[in-house]
Coordinates of C-alpha atoms and ligand atoms in Angstrom, one line a residue:
X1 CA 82.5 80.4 75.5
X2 CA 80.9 77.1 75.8
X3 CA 80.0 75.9 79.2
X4 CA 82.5 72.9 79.1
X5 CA 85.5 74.8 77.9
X6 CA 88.1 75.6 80.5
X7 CA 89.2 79.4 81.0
X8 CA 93.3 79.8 80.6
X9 CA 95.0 82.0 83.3
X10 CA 98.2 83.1 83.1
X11 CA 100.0 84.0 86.6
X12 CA 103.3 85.7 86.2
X13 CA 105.7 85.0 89.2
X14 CA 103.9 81.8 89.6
X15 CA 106.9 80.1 91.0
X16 CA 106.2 80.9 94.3
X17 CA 104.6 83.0 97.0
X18 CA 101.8 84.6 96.0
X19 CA 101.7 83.7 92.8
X20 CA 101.8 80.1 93.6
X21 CA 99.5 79.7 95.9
X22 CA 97.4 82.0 93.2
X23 CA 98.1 79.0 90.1
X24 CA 96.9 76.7 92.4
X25 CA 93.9 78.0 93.6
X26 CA 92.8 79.2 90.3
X27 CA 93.6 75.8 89.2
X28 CA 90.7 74.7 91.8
X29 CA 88.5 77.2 90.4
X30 CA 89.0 74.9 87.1
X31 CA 91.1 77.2 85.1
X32 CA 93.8 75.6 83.1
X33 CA 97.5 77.6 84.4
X34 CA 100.1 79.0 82.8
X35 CA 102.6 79.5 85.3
X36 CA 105.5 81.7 84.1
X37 CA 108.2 82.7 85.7
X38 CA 112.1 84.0 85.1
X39 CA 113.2 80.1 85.5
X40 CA 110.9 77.6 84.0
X41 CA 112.3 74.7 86.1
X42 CA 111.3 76.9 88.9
X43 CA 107.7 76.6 88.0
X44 CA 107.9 73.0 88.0
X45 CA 107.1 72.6 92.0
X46 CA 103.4 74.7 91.1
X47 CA 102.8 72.6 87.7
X48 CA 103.7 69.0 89.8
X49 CA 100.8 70.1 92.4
X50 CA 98.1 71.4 90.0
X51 CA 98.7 68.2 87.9
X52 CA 98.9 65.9 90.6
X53 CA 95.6 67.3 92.1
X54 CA 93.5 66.5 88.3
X55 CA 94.6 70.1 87.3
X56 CA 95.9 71.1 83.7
X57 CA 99.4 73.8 84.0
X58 CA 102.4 74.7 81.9
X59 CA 105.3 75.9 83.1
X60 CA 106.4 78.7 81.2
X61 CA 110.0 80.8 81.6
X62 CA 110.2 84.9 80.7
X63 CA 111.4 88.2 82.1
X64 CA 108.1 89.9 81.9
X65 CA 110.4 93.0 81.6
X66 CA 111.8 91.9 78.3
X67 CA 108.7 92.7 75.2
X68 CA 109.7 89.9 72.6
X69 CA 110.0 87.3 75.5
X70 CA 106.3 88.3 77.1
X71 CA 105.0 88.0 72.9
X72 CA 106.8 84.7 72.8
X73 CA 105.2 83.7 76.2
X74 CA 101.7 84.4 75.6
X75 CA 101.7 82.9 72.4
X76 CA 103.1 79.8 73.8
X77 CA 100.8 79.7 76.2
X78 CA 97.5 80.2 73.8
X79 CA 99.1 77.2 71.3
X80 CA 99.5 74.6 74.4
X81 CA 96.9 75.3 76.9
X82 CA 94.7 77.5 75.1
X83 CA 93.4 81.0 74.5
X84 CA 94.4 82.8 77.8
X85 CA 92.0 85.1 79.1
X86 CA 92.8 85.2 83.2
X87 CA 95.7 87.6 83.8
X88 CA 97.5 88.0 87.1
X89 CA 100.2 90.2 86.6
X90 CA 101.9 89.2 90.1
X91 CA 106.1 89.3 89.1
X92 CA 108.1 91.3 91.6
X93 CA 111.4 92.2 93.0
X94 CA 112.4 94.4 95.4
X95 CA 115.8 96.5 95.1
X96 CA 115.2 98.4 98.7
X97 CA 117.3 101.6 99.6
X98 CA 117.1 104.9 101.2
X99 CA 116.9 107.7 97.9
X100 CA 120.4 108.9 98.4
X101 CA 121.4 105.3 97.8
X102 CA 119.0 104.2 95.2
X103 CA 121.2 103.8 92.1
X104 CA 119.3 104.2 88.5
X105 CA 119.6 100.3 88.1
X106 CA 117.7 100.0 91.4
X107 CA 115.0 102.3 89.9
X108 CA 114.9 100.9 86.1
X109 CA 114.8 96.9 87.5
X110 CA 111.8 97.7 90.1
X111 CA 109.9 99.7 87.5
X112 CA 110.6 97.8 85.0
X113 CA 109.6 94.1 86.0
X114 CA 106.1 95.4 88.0
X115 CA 105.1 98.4 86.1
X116 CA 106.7 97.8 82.6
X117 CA 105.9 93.9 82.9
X118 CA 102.5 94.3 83.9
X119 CA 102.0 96.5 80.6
X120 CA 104.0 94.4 78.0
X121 CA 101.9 91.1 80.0
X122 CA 98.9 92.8 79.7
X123 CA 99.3 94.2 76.0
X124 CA 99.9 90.6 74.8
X125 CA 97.5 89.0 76.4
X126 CA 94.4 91.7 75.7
X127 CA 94.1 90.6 71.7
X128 CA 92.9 87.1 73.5
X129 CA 90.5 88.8 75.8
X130 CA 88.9 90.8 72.8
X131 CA 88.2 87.9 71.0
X132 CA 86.6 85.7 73.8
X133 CA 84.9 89.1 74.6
X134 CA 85.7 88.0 78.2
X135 CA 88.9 89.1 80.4
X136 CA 89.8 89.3 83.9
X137 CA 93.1 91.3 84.6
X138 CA 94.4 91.0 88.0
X139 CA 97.3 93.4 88.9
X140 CA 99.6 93.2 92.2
X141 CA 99.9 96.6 93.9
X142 CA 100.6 96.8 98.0
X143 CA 99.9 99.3 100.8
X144 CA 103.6 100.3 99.7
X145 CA 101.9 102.3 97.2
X146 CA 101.0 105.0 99.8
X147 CA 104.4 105.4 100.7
X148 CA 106.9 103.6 102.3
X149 CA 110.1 104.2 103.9
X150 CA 113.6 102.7 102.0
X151 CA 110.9 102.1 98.7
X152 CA 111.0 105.2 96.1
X153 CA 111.2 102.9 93.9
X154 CA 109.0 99.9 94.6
X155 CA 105.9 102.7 96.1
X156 CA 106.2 104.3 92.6
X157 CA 105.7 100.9 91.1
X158 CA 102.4 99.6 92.9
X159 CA 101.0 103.1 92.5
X160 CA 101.4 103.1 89.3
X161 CA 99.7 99.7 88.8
X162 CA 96.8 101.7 90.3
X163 CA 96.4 103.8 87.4
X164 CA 97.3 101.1 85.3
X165 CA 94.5 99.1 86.8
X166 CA 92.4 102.0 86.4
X167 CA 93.0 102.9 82.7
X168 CA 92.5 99.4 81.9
X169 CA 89.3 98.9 83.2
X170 CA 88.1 102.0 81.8
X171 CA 89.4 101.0 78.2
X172 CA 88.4 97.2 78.0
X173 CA 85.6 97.4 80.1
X174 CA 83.5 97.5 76.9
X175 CA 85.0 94.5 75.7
X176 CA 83.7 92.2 78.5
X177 CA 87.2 92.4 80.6
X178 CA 87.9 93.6 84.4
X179 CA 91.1 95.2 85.9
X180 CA 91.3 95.4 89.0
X181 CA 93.8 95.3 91.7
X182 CA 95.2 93.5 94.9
X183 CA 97.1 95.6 97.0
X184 CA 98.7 93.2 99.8
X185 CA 100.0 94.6 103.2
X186 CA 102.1 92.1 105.4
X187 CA 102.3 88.7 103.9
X188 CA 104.9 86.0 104.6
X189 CA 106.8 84.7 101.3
X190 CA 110.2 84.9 100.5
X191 CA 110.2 88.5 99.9
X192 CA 109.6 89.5 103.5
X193 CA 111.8 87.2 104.5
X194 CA 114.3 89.0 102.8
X195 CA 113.2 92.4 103.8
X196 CA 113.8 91.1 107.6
X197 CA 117.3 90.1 106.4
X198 CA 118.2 93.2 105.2
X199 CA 117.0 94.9 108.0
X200 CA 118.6 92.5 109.8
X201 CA 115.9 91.1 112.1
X202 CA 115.2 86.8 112.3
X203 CA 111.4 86.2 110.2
X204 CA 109.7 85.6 113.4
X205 CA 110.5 88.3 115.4
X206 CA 109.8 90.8 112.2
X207 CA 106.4 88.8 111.6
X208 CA 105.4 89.6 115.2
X209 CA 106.2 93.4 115.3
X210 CA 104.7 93.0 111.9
X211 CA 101.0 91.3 113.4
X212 CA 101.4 93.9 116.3
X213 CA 100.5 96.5 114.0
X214 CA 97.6 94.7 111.9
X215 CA 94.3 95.2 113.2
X216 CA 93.6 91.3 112.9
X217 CA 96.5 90.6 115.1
X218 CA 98.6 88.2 112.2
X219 CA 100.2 88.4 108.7
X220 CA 99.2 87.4 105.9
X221 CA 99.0 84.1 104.1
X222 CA 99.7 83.7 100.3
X223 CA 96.3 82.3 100.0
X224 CA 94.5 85.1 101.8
X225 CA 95.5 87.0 99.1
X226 CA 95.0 84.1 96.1
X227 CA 91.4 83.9 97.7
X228 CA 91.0 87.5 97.0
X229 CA 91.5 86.7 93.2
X230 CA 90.3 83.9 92.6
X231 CA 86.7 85.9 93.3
X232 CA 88.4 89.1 91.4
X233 CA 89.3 87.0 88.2
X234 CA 86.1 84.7 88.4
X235 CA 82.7 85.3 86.1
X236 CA 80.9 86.6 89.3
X237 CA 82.8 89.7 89.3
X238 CA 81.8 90.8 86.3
X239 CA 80.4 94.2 87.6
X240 CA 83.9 94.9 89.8
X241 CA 86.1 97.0 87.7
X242 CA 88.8 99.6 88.2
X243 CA 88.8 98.7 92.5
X244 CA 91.9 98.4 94.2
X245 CA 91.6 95.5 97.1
X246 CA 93.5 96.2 100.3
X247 CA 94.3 92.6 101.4
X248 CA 95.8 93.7 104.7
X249 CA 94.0 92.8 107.9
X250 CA 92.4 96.2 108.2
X251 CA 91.3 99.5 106.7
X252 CA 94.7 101.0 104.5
X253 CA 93.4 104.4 102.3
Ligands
NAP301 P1 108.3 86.4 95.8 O1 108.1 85.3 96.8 O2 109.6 87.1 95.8 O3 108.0 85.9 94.3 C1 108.1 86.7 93.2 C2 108.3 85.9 92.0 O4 108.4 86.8 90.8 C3 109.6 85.0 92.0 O5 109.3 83.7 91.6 C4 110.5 85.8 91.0 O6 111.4 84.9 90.4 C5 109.5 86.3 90.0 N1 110.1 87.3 89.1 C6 110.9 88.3 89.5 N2 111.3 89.0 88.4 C7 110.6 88.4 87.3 C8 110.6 88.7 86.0 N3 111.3 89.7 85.4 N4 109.9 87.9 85.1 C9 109.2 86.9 85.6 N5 109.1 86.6 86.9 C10 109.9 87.3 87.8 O7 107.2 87.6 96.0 P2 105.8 87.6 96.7 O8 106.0 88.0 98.1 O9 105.1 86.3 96.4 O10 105.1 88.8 95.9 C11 104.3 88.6 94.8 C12 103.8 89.9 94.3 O11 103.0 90.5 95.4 C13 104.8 91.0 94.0 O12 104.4 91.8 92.9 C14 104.9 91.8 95.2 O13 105.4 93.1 95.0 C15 103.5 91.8 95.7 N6 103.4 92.1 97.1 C16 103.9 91.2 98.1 C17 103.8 91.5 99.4 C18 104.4 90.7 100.5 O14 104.2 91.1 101.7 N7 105.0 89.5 100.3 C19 103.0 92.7 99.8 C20 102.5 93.5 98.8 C21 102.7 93.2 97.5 P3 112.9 84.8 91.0 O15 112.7 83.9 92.2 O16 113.7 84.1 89.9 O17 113.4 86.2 91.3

């Protein structure tokens, strides 16, 4: 790649949360951003702010669960922005229950938008990575992944992204591309908001007993985890491959 030509990310889940505040900051790391997400009006808010700051996005809609929508995605997204070569597999959903309650559909939708998505997202996007002979892959685990009360399903998930992360690195590694991964502990977006609804506890008071616990005394920000890949998807990581990133306020093993 030539100095002057812009990198293309793609950020699944970009409508909001993490993997807004992720378009945008990659956006001010100069990549041009796909932001993709199950609505593509949704992604309009994250496009409006990248654009109206000099930035170059597309909003793009797909279920990152659903093969022939992910082809059709990544191909739209190399014919309008460009070649991508940034990927931050960052699409969730959480379908929370205790195992005796945790019907199959529970199971199949958590698996199959982080785990599955991350693999059909990845699998399209790699082809573009081989031929730049540069890729950064940047996949969304969380502390969950060491267990976690009420989520068989969603801890299964982010561990597997692990070894996805790992087996990825070790394959493409050769071919100039990084996987690694983020694994986020407490941070405030809609999803924990809805996690203190169901446990039926107001935001506030479930942040607090959340920061109680976190060895920095707060939650996190969606930005204290974008920060954490911007550096993980930018050409001075280069030699970081295969790591998984506890963005949590303190040491998680
Ligand atoms: P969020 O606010 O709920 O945003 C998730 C986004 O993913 C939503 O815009 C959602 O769209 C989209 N999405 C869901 N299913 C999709 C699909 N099949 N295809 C494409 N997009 C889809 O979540 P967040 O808190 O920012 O979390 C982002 C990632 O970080 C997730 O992977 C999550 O598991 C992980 N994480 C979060 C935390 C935390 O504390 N927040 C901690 C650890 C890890 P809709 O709005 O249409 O559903």
């Amino acid at each position: 790649m030539s100095t002057t030509e812009q990198r293309v990310a793609i950020v699944t889940g970009g409508a909001r949360g993490i993997g807004a505040a992720t378009a945008q900051r990659l956006a001010e790391e100069g990549r041009a951003v796909a932001v993709l997400d199950l609505d593509e009006a949704a992604c309009k808010e994250t496009v409006e702010k990248i654009t109206k700051a000099g930035g170059r996005a597309l909003a793009v809609g797909a279920d990152v669960s659903d093969a022939a929508q992910v082809e059709a995605a990544v191909a739209r997204v190399a014919e309008e922005l460009g070649p991508p070569t940034i990927l931050v597999n960052n699409a969730g959903v959480l379908r929370d229950n205790l195992l005796f309650k945790m019907s199959e559909g529970d199971w199949d939708t958590v698996l199959g938008v982080h785990l599955k998505g991350a693999f059909l997202m990845t699998r399209a996007v790699q082809k573009h990575m081989l031929d730049a002979g540069f890729g950064r892959i940047v996949n969304l685990s969380s502390s969950s992944a060491l267990g976690n009360r009420g989520q068989a399903n969603y801890s299964a998930a982010k561990a597997g992204m692990q070894g996805l992360t790992k087996t990825l690195a070790i394959e493409l590694g050769k071919f100039g591309v990084t996987a690694n991964a983020v694994a986020p502990g407490f941070i405030a977006t809609d999803m924990t908001a809805a996690t203190a609804a169901r446990v039926g506890m107001g935001f506030e008071d479930f942040q607090k007993a959340a920061a109680s616990q976190i060895p920095v005394a707060r939650v996190g920000t969606p930005e204290d985890v974008a920060n954490t890949i911007a550096f993980l998807s930018g050409d001075a990581a280069g030699f970081v491959s295969g790591q998984v990133v506890y963005v949590a306020g303190g040491p998680l093993d």
